[in-house]
Amino acid sequence: MATVMNNTGIYYPDSNYHTTAYGNRQYITEAVFSNSASVGLYTSDSYANYEAVFSNVVAATNATTFQCLLDFNAAWQSGNYYYNAWHGLWSNNSGNQYGGQHNYIPLCYPGYFLSTASSGLSGYFRIYNCRTTTQVKNYEWMTTGYTWTTGGGGEHEGGGYYNDASNNGLAKMDGMLFYPATGNFLSGKITLYGWN
Amino acid sequence: MSTALTSTGVTYPDGTTQTNGRGTKSLLTTLTASNSSALQYTGFSSSYNNYELVISNLIPVTNGVNAQMQYYIGGGYGAAASSYYAAGFSTYGPVIQFATTYHYIGGSGTYFQLSYPGYMTNTSSKGLSGTLWFWNANSAFYKQLTGVMAGETYSAGYSERTCMGTTYVGSTAVLGGFQVYMSSGNISSGTIKVYGWN
């Protein structure tokens, strides 16, 4: 059977078919680091949901933190209004759970973003329904890597939302700023996808 | 409105558009266990940089074991001592409160665990399911995986959720695949669907 395109969609040789683009993630852009500063990745009304995929992102400065800010109303919001619940796990069979308000989204345990060139952090950050103007935007993340400062593996996982006294969090979320708390990105890449 | 190919991609009858192939997952294979010693796949290639495994109702032959994984890397299944830096966490429900019912499953070993040791049952109606993601498989970096598994796997009959992140430090060679097996005995049944995407 050949690939067939008709008035209901596309039918593939293996008998699978696509009748809509809903559900399909689509590549939007990619930032490749070479001793690079922060990177802002932007959203549009084309997609409701976004996923940033981290591929072996390495810090230029050892023992910093991989962080994210969100853009509401044309500003990277840096107030203490990110409501985060998260944990960090280590390969020595221990971990820490946290919850509370921060002025950023912690994509790894504080101080555990390393300059080890062979590793870095990999994983994802997802944010949902981010173009609505009536609700806060919920997000979640999961990263892993050679991140334990005393020599081991770590897993970092969490979720939360942003809002403040001015209700900036109800506006469309226009972008994500990824940055190390100190210094630059040594290497790695962040790829942005969108889907509906 | 019909489906249409345009200079910018595909437009579907509902008006949605697909402008590129990146981000779309492609099913590469389905591995099916039937009293199998392991489910193995060595077909990772340069065609895809990221892989997703969807594991469905994996059931051991032997009661009270756990599912484990090794990478296929450098022409063999990586099994060097202390080569998998694994961090994981298992929680249980639905009756007991979180604060008293969790286990860390981290370690540095010759494999890593997909569930808490000894908590899988061979009850045919249960099993372990979840999703694992391999990241940046063609890179010259350590190969990393994140994932979440769940199931009615607690030996006393409770549900279990396990999250994990693993970094393989035995090699920075291109990742070729993986194997999933039980800590003891065979895999009675279950499937693993392997998807690739960029």
CSV table of N, CA, C and O in Angstrom, one decimal, chain A residues 5-10 12 18-22 24-27 30 47 51 53-56 58 87 89-97 117-124 126 142-146 151-155 157 187-189 191 193, chain B residues 1-5 10 12-14 16-25 27 49-50 52 84-89 98 102 104-108 133 135-136 139-148 161 163-167 169 172 197-198:
chain,number,residue,atom,x,y,z
A,5,MET,N,-3.0,10.4,0.4
A,5,MET,CA,-3.6,11.6,1.0
A,5,MET,C,-4.9,11.8,0.4
A,5,MET,O,-5.1,11.9,-0.8
A,6,ASN,N,-6.0,11.8,1.3
A,6,ASN,CA,-7.3,12.1,0.8
A,6,ASN,C,-8.0,13.1,1.6
A,6,ASN,O,-7.4,13.8,2.4
A,7,ASN,N,-9.3,13.2,1.5
A,7,ASN,CA,-10.0,14.3,2.2
A,7,ASN,C,-10.2,14.1,3.6
A,7,ASN,O,-10.8,14.9,4.3
A,8,THR,N,-9.7,13.0,4.2
A,8,THR,CA,-9.7,12.8,5.6
A,8,THR,C,-8.4,12.8,6.3
A,8,THR,O,-8.3,12.7,7.5
A,9,GLY,N,-7.3,12.8,5.5
A,9,GLY,CA,-6.0,12.8,6.1
A,9,GLY,C,-4.9,12.1,5.3
A,9,GLY,O,-5.1,11.9,4.1
A,10,ILE,N,-3.9,11.6,6.0
A,10,ILE,CA,-2.9,10.9,5.3
A,10,ILE,C,-2.8,9.4,5.8
A,10,ILE,O,-2.8,9.2,7.0
A,12,TYR,N,-0.7,5.9,5.8
A,12,TYR,CA,0.7,5.4,5.6
A,12,TYR,C,0.7,4.0,5.2
A,12,TYR,O,-0.3,3.2,5.4
A,18,HIS,N,-3.0,9.7,9.8
A,18,HIS,CA,-3.1,11.0,10.5
A,18,HIS,C,-4.2,11.7,9.9
A,18,HIS,O,-4.2,12.0,8.7
A,19,THR,N,-5.2,12.1,10.8
A,19,THR,CA,-6.3,12.9,10.3
A,19,THR,C,-6.2,14.3,10.8
A,19,THR,O,-7.0,15.1,10.4
A,20,THR,N,-5.2,14.6,11.6
A,20,THR,CA,-5.1,15.9,12.2
A,20,THR,C,-3.7,16.1,12.7
A,20,THR,O,-3.0,15.2,12.9
A,21,ALA,N,-3.3,17.4,12.8
A,21,ALA,CA,-2.0,17.7,13.4
A,21,ALA,C,-2.1,17.8,14.9
A,21,ALA,O,-1.0,17.8,15.6
A,22,TYR,N,-3.3,17.8,15.4
A,22,TYR,CA,-3.4,17.8,16.9
A,22,TYR,C,-2.7,16.6,17.5
A,22,TYR,O,-2.9,15.5,17.0
A,24,ASN,N,0.4,16.0,17.5
A,24,ASN,CA,1.8,15.9,17.0
A,24,ASN,C,2.7,17.0,17.5
A,24,ASN,O,2.3,18.2,17.3
A,25,ARG,N,3.7,16.7,18.2
A,25,ARG,CA,4.7,17.7,18.6
A,25,ARG,C,5.4,18.2,17.3
A,25,ARG,O,5.8,17.4,16.4
A,26,GLN,N,5.7,19.5,17.2
A,26,GLN,CA,6.4,20.0,16.1
A,26,GLN,C,7.6,20.8,16.6
A,26,GLN,O,7.5,21.6,17.5
A,27,TYR,N,8.7,20.6,15.9
A,27,TYR,CA,10.0,21.3,16.2
A,27,TYR,C,9.7,22.8,15.9
A,27,TYR,O,9.2,23.1,14.8
A,30,GLU,N,16.0,25.6,17.9
A,30,GLU,CA,17.0,25.0,18.7
A,30,GLU,C,18.1,26.0,19.0
A,30,GLU,O,18.5,26.7,18.2
A,47,TYR,N,0.6,27.2,19.1
A,47,TYR,CA,0.6,26.0,20.0
A,47,TYR,C,0.2,26.4,21.4
A,47,TYR,O,0.6,27.5,21.9
A,51,GLU,N,7.3,22.1,24.9
A,51,GLU,CA,8.3,21.2,25.5
A,51,GLU,C,9.7,21.7,25.1
A,51,GLU,O,10.0,21.8,23.9
A,53,VAL,N,13.5,20.5,25.3
A,53,VAL,CA,14.3,19.3,25.5
A,53,VAL,C,15.8,19.7,25.7
A,53,VAL,O,16.3,20.4,24.9
A,54,PHE,N,16.4,19.3,26.8
A,54,PHE,CA,17.7,19.6,27.1
A,54,PHE,C,18.6,18.4,26.8
A,54,PHE,O,18.4,17.3,27.2
A,55,SER,N,19.7,18.7,26.0
A,55,SER,CA,20.6,17.6,25.5
A,55,SER,C,22.0,17.9,26.1
A,55,SER,O,22.7,18.8,25.5
A,56,ASN,N,22.3,17.2,27.1
A,56,ASN,CA,23.7,17.4,27.7
A,56,ASN,C,24.1,18.8,27.8
A,56,ASN,O,25.1,19.3,27.3
A,58,VAL,N,25.7,21.8,29.6
A,58,VAL,CA,26.9,21.9,30.5
A,58,VAL,C,27.1,23.3,30.9
A,58,VAL,O,27.0,24.2,30.1
A,87,HIS,N,11.7,17.7,43.7
A,87,HIS,CA,12.7,16.9,44.5
A,87,HIS,C,14.0,16.7,43.7
A,87,HIS,O,14.0,16.8,42.5
A,89,LEU,N,17.1,13.7,43.6
A,89,LEU,CA,17.5,12.4,44.0
A,89,LEU,C,18.9,12.1,43.6
A,89,LEU,O,19.3,12.6,42.5
A,90,TRP,N,19.6,11.3,44.4
A,90,TRP,CA,21.0,11.1,44.1
A,90,TRP,C,21.3,9.6,44.1
A,90,TRP,O,20.6,8.8,44.7
A,91,SER,N,22.4,9.3,43.4
A,91,SER,CA,22.7,7.9,43.3
A,91,SER,C,23.3,7.2,44.5
A,91,SER,O,23.7,6.1,44.5
A,92,ASN,N,23.4,8.0,45.6
A,92,ASN,CA,23.8,7.4,46.9
A,92,ASN,C,22.6,7.0,47.7
A,92,ASN,O,22.7,6.9,49.0
A,93,ASN,N,21.5,6.9,47.0
A,93,ASN,CA,20.2,6.5,47.7
A,93,ASN,C,19.7,7.5,48.7
A,93,ASN,O,19.3,7.2,49.8
A,94,SER,N,19.8,8.7,48.3
A,94,SER,CA,19.2,9.8,49.1
A,94,SER,C,18.5,10.8,48.2
A,94,SER,O,18.6,10.7,47.0
A,95,GLY,N,17.9,11.8,48.9
A,95,GLY,CA,17.3,12.8,48.1
A,95,GLY,C,16.7,13.9,49.0
A,95,GLY,O,16.8,13.8,50.2
A,96,ASN,N,16.1,14.9,48.4
A,96,ASN,CA,15.5,16.0,49.1
A,96,ASN,C,14.2,16.4,48.3
A,96,ASN,O,14.2,16.5,47.1
A,97,GLN,N,13.2,16.7,49.1
A,97,GLN,CA,11.9,17.2,48.6
A,97,GLN,C,11.8,18.7,49.0
A,97,GLN,O,12.1,19.0,50.2
A,117,ALA,N,32.4,18.3,31.4
A,117,ALA,CA,32.2,18.4,29.9
A,117,ALA,C,31.5,17.1,29.3
A,117,ALA,O,30.8,17.2,28.3
A,118,SER,N,31.8,16.0,29.9
A,118,SER,CA,31.3,14.7,29.3
A,118,SER,C,29.8,14.4,29.7
A,118,SER,O,29.2,13.5,29.2
A,119,SER,N,29.2,15.2,30.6
A,119,SER,CA,27.9,14.9,31.0
A,119,SER,C,26.9,16.0,30.7
A,119,SER,O,26.2,16.0,29.7
A,120,GLY,N,26.8,16.9,31.7
A,120,GLY,CA,25.7,17.9,31.5
A,120,GLY,C,24.4,17.4,32.0
A,120,GLY,O,24.3,16.3,32.6
A,121,LEU,N,23.3,18.1,31.8
A,121,LEU,CA,22.0,17.7,32.1
A,121,LEU,C,21.1,17.5,30.9
A,121,LEU,O,21.2,18.2,29.9
A,122,SER,N,20.3,16.4,30.9
A,122,SER,CA,19.4,16.1,29.9
A,122,SER,C,18.0,15.9,30.5
A,122,SER,O,17.9,15.6,31.6
A,123,GLY,N,17.0,16.2,29.7
A,123,GLY,CA,15.6,16.0,30.1
A,123,GLY,C,14.7,17.0,29.5
A,123,GLY,O,14.9,17.4,28.3
A,124,TYR,N,13.7,17.4,30.2
A,124,TYR,CA,12.7,18.3,29.5
A,124,TYR,C,12.0,19.2,30.5
A,124,TYR,O,12.1,19.0,31.7
A,126,ARG,N,8.2,21.2,30.4
A,126,ARG,CA,6.9,21.3,29.7
A,126,ARG,C,6.0,22.3,30.4
A,126,ARG,O,5.9,22.4,31.6
A,142,MET,N,11.8,17.4,34.3
A,142,MET,CA,12.5,16.2,34.7
A,142,MET,C,13.9,16.3,34.1
A,142,MET,O,14.0,16.4,32.8
A,143,THR,N,14.9,16.3,34.8
A,143,THR,CA,16.3,16.3,34.3
A,143,THR,C,17.1,15.3,35.0
A,143,THR,O,16.8,14.9,36.1
A,144,THR,N,18.2,14.9,34.3
A,144,THR,CA,19.1,14.0,35.0
A,144,THR,C,20.5,14.3,34.4
A,144,THR,O,20.7,14.9,33.4
A,145,GLY,N,21.5,13.8,35.2
A,145,GLY,CA,22.9,13.9,34.7
A,145,GLY,C,23.9,13.7,35.8
A,145,GLY,O,23.5,13.3,37.0
A,146,TYR,N,25.1,13.9,35.5
A,146,TYR,CA,26.2,13.7,36.4
A,146,TYR,C,26.3,15.0,37.2
A,146,TYR,O,27.1,15.9,36.9
A,151,GLY,N,30.3,13.3,43.1
A,151,GLY,CA,30.6,12.3,42.2
A,151,GLY,C,29.5,11.2,42.1
A,151,GLY,O,29.6,10.1,42.6
A,152,GLY,N,28.4,11.5,41.3
A,152,GLY,CA,27.4,10.5,41.2
A,152,GLY,C,26.3,11.1,40.2
A,152,GLY,O,26.5,12.1,39.5
A,153,GLY,N,25.2,10.4,40.2
A,153,GLY,CA,24.1,10.8,39.3
A,153,GLY,C,23.0,11.5,40.1
A,153,GLY,O,22.8,11.2,41.3
A,154,GLY,N,22.3,12.3,39.4
A,154,GLY,CA,21.1,13.0,40.0
A,154,GLY,C,19.9,13.0,39.1
A,154,GLY,O,20.0,12.9,37.9
A,155,GLU,N,18.8,13.0,39.7
A,155,GLU,CA,17.5,13.2,39.0
A,155,GLU,C,16.7,14.3,39.7
A,155,GLU,O,16.7,14.3,40.9
A,157,GLU,N,13.1,16.6,39.5
A,157,GLU,CA,11.8,16.5,39.0
A,157,GLU,C,10.9,17.5,39.8
A,157,GLU,O,11.0,17.6,41.0
A,187,SER,N,28.3,24.1,26.8
A,187,SER,CA,27.9,23.4,25.6
A,187,SER,C,26.5,22.8,25.8
A,187,SER,O,25.9,22.9,26.9
A,188,GLY,N,26.1,22.0,24.8
A,188,GLY,CA,24.8,21.4,24.9
A,188,GLY,C,23.8,22.2,24.0
A,188,GLY,O,24.1,23.1,23.3
A,189,LYS,N,22.6,21.7,24.1
A,189,LYS,CA,21.5,22.4,23.3
A,189,LYS,C,20.2,22.3,23.9
A,189,LYS,O,19.9,21.3,24.7
A,191,THR,N,16.2,22.3,22.6
A,191,THR,CA,15.3,22.2,21.5
A,191,THR,C,13.9,22.4,21.9
A,191,THR,O,13.4,21.8,22.9
A,193,TYR,N,9.8,22.4,21.2
A,193,TYR,CA,8.7,21.8,20.4
A,193,TYR,C,7.4,22.4,20.9
A,193,TYR,O,7.3,22.8,22.0
B,1,MET,N,-12.9,20.8,3.3
B,1,MET,CA,-11.5,21.0,3.0
B,1,MET,C,-10.8,19.7,3.0
B,1,MET,O,-10.9,18.9,3.9
B,2,SER,N,-10.0,19.5,2.0
B,2,SER,CA,-9.2,18.3,1.9
B,2,SER,C,-7.8,18.4,2.5
B,2,SER,O,-7.4,19.5,2.9
B,3,THR,N,-7.2,17.3,2.7
B,3,THR,CA,-5.8,17.3,3.1
B,3,THR,C,-5.0,17.9,2.0
B,3,THR,O,-5.2,17.5,0.8
B,4,ALA,N,-4.0,18.7,2.3
B,4,ALA,CA,-3.3,19.4,1.2
B,4,ALA,C,-1.8,19.5,1.6
B,4,ALA,O,-1.4,19.8,2.7
B,5,LEU,N,-1.0,19.2,0.5
B,5,LEU,CA,0.5,19.4,0.7
B,5,LEU,C,0.7,20.8,0.2
B,5,LEU,O,0.3,21.2,-0.9
B,10,VAL,N,1.9,20.1,5.6
B,10,VAL,CA,0.7,19.5,5.4
B,10,VAL,C,-0.4,20.2,6.1
B,10,VAL,O,-0.3,20.6,7.3
B,12,TYR,N,-4.3,19.7,7.3
B,12,TYR,CA,-5.4,18.6,7.4
B,12,TYR,C,-6.8,19.2,7.3
B,12,TYR,O,-7.0,20.5,7.4
B,13,PRO,N,-7.8,18.4,7.1
B,13,PRO,CA,-9.1,18.8,6.9
B,13,PRO,C,-9.7,19.7,8.1
B,13,PRO,O,-10.5,20.5,7.9
B,14,ASP,N,-9.1,19.5,9.3
B,14,ASP,CA,-9.6,20.3,10.4
B,14,ASP,C,-8.9,21.7,10.5
B,14,ASP,O,-9.0,22.4,11.4
B,16,THR,N,-5.6,22.2,10.9
B,16,THR,CA,-4.3,22.1,11.5
B,16,THR,C,-3.2,21.8,10.5
B,16,THR,O,-3.5,21.2,9.5
B,17,THR,N,-2.0,22.2,10.9
B,17,THR,CA,-0.9,22.1,9.9
B,17,THR,C,0.3,21.3,10.6
B,17,THR,O,0.5,21.5,11.8
B,18,GLN,N,1.0,20.6,9.8
B,18,GLN,CA,2.2,19.9,10.2
B,18,GLN,C,3.3,20.5,9.3
B,18,GLN,O,3.3,20.3,8.1
B,19,THR,N,4.2,21.3,9.9
B,19,THR,CA,5.2,22.0,9.2
B,19,THR,C,6.6,21.3,9.1
B,19,THR,O,7.4,21.8,8.3
B,20,ASN,N,6.8,20.3,9.9
B,20,ASN,CA,8.1,19.6,9.8
B,20,ASN,C,7.9,18.2,10.5
B,20,ASN,O,7.0,18.0,11.2
B,21,GLY,N,8.9,17.4,10.3
B,21,GLY,CA,8.9,16.0,10.9
B,21,GLY,C,9.5,15.9,12.2
B,21,GLY,O,9.4,14.9,12.9
B,22,ARG,N,10.3,16.9,12.6
B,22,ARG,CA,10.9,16.9,13.9
B,22,ARG,C,9.9,17.0,15.1
B,22,ARG,O,9.0,17.8,15.0
B,23,GLY,N,10.1,16.2,16.1
B,23,GLY,CA,9.2,16.2,17.2
B,23,GLY,C,8.1,15.1,17.1
B,23,GLY,O,7.5,14.7,18.1
B,24,THR,N,7.9,14.6,15.9
B,24,THR,CA,6.9,13.5,15.7
B,24,THR,C,7.6,12.1,16.0
B,24,THR,O,8.7,11.9,15.4
B,25,LYS,N,7.0,11.3,16.8
B,25,LYS,CA,7.6,10.0,17.1
B,25,LYS,C,7.3,9.0,16.1
B,25,LYS,O,6.2,9.0,15.5
B,27,LEU,N,7.3,4.8,15.4
B,27,LEU,CA,7.4,3.5,16.0
B,27,LEU,C,8.4,2.7,15.3
B,27,LEU,O,8.3,2.5,14.0
B,49,ASN,N,17.8,10.9,17.3
B,49,ASN,CA,18.7,11.3,18.4
B,49,ASN,C,18.0,11.0,19.8
B,49,ASN,O,18.8,10.9,20.8
B,50,ASN,N,16.7,11.0,19.9
B,50,ASN,CA,16.0,10.7,21.1
B,50,ASN,C,15.1,9.5,20.9
B,50,ASN,O,14.6,9.2,19.8
B,52,GLU,N,12.0,7.0,22.9
B,52,GLU,CA,11.0,6.8,23.9
B,52,GLU,C,10.6,5.3,24.0
B,52,GLU,O,10.2,4.8,22.9
B,84,TYR,N,26.6,2.7,35.8
B,84,TYR,CA,25.3,3.4,35.8
B,84,TYR,C,25.1,4.2,37.1
B,84,TYR,O,25.0,3.6,38.2
B,85,TYR,N,25.1,5.5,37.0
B,85,TYR,CA,24.8,6.4,38.1
B,85,TYR,C,23.3,6.6,38.1
B,85,TYR,O,22.8,7.4,37.3
B,86,ALA,N,22.6,5.9,38.9
B,86,ALA,CA,21.1,5.9,38.9
B,86,ALA,C,20.6,6.6,40.1
B,86,ALA,O,21.0,6.3,41.3
B,87,ALA,N,19.6,7.5,39.9
B,87,ALA,CA,18.9,8.1,41.1
B,87,ALA,C,17.4,7.8,40.8
B,87,ALA,O,16.9,8.1,39.8
B,88,GLY,N,16.8,7.3,41.8
B,88,GLY,CA,15.4,7.0,41.7
B,88,GLY,C,14.6,7.0,43.0
B,88,GLY,O,15.2,7.1,44.1
B,89,PHE,N,13.3,6.9,42.9
B,89,PHE,CA,12.5,7.1,44.0
B,89,PHE,C,11.2,6.4,43.8
B,89,PHE,O,10.5,6.6,42.8
B,98,PHE,N,2.3,9.3,52.1
B,98,PHE,CA,3.6,9.4,51.4
B,98,PHE,C,4.8,9.4,52.4
B,98,PHE,O,5.8,8.8,52.1
B,102,TYR,N,8.1,5.5,51.1
B,102,TYR,CA,8.9,5.7,49.9
B,102,TYR,C,10.2,5.1,50.1
B,102,TYR,O,10.7,4.8,51.2
B,104,TYR,N,14.2,5.1,48.2
B,104,TYR,CA,15.2,5.5,47.2
B,104,TYR,C,15.7,4.3,46.5
B,104,TYR,O,15.9,3.2,47.2
B,105,ILE,N,15.9,4.4,45.2
B,105,ILE,CA,16.4,3.2,44.5
B,105,ILE,C,17.7,3.6,43.7
B,105,ILE,O,18.0,3.0,42.7
B,106,GLY,N,18.4,4.6,44.3
B,106,GLY,CA,19.6,5.0,43.6
B,106,GLY,C,20.8,4.0,43.8
B,106,GLY,O,20.7,3.1,44.7
B,107,GLY,N,21.8,4.2,43.0
B,107,GLY,CA,23.0,3.4,43.1
B,107,GLY,C,24.0,3.5,42.0
B,107,GLY,O,23.7,4.3,41.0
B,108,SER,N,25.1,2.9,42.1
B,108,SER,CA,26.1,3.0,41.1
B,108,SER,C,26.5,1.5,40.8
B,108,SER,O,27.2,0.9,41.6
B,133,TRP,N,12.7,7.7,28.6
B,133,TRP,CA,13.3,8.6,27.5
B,133,TRP,C,14.8,8.5,27.5
B,133,TRP,O,15.4,8.8,28.5
B,135,TRP,N,18.0,10.4,26.0
B,135,TRP,CA,18.3,11.7,25.4
B,135,TRP,C,19.6,11.7,24.7
B,135,TRP,O,20.6,11.2,25.2
B,136,ASN,N,19.6,12.4,23.5
B,136,ASN,CA,20.9,12.7,22.8
B,136,ASN,C,21.7,11.5,22.6
B,136,ASN,O,22.9,11.5,22.9
B,139,SER,N,25.2,11.5,20.7
B,139,SER,CA,26.2,12.4,21.1
B,139,SER,C,27.5,11.8,21.6
B,139,SER,O,27.5,10.5,21.8
B,140,ALA,N,28.5,12.6,21.8
B,140,ALA,CA,29.8,12.1,22.4
B,140,ALA,C,29.8,12.4,23.9
B,140,ALA,O,30.9,12.6,24.5
B,141,PHE,N,28.6,12.4,24.5
B,141,PHE,CA,28.5,12.7,26.0
B,141,PHE,C,28.1,11.4,26.7
B,141,PHE,O,27.7,10.4,26.0
B,142,TYR,N,28.1,11.4,28.0
B,142,TYR,CA,27.4,10.3,28.8
B,142,TYR,C,26.0,10.2,28.3
B,142,TYR,O,25.3,11.3,28.1
B,143,LYS,N,25.5,9.0,28.3
B,143,LYS,CA,24.1,8.8,27.8
B,143,LYS,C,23.1,8.8,29.0
B,143,LYS,O,23.4,8.1,30.0
B,144,GLN,N,22.1,9.6,28.9
B,144,GLN,CA,21.2,9.8,30.0
B,144,GLN,C,19.8,9.4,29.7
B,144,GLN,O,19.3,9.5,28.5
B,145,LEU,N,19.1,9.0,30.7
B,145,LEU,CA,17.7,8.5,30.6
B,145,LEU,C,16.9,9.0,31.8
B,145,LEU,O,17.4,9.1,32.9
B,146,THR,N,15.7,9.5,31.5
B,146,THR,CA,14.7,9.7,32.6
B,146,THR,C,13.5,8.9,32.3
B,146,THR,O,13.2,8.5,31.2
B,147,GLY,N,12.7,8.7,33.4
B,147,GLY,CA,11.5,7.9,33.2
B,147,GLY,C,10.6,7.8,34.4
B,147,GLY,O,11.1,8.1,35.5
B,148,VAL,N,9.4,7.3,34.2
B,148,VAL,CA,8.5,7.1,35.2
B,148,VAL,C,7.8,5.7,35.0
B,148,VAL,O,7.3,5.5,33.8
B,161,ARG,N,4.8,3.8,42.2
B,161,ARG,CA,5.2,4.8,41.2
B,161,ARG,C,6.7,5.0,41.4
B,161,ARG,O,7.2,5.3,42.5
B,163,CYS,N,10.1,7.0,39.8
B,163,CYS,CA,10.7,7.9,38.9
B,163,CYS,C,12.3,7.7,38.9
B,163,CYS,O,12.8,7.3,40.0
B,164,MET,N,12.9,8.0,37.8
B,164,MET,CA,14.4,7.7,37.8
B,164,MET,C,15.1,8.6,36.8
B,164,MET,O,14.5,9.1,35.8
B,165,GLY,N,16.4,8.8,37.1
B,165,GLY,CA,17.3,9.4,36.1
B,165,GLY,C,18.6,8.7,36.2
B,165,GLY,O,19.1,8.4,37.3
B,166,THR,N,19.1,8.3,35.0
B,166,THR,CA,20.3,7.5,35.0
B,166,THR,C,21.3,8.1,34.0
B,166,THR,O,21.0,8.4,32.9
B,167,THR,N,22.6,8.1,34.4
B,167,THR,CA,23.7,8.6,33.6
B,167,THR,C,24.7,7.4,33.5
B,167,THR,O,25.1,6.9,34.5
B,169,VAL,N,28.2,6.2,32.7
B,169,VAL,CA,29.6,6.8,32.6
B,169,VAL,C,30.6,5.8,32.1
B,169,VAL,O,31.8,6.1,32.2
B,172,THR,N,31.4,7.0,26.3
B,172,THR,CA,30.6,8.1,25.6
B,172,THR,C,30.3,7.7,24.2
B,172,THR,O,30.0,8.6,23.3
B,197,TRP,N,12.7,9.8,17.7
B,197,TRP,CA,12.3,11.2,17.3
B,197,TRP,C,13.5,12.1,17.4
B,197,TRP,O,14.5,11.8,18.0
B,198,ASN,N,13.3,13.2,16.7
B,198,ASN,CA,14.4,14.2,16.7
B,198,ASN,C,13.9,15.6,17.2
B,198,ASN,O,12.7,15.8,17.3
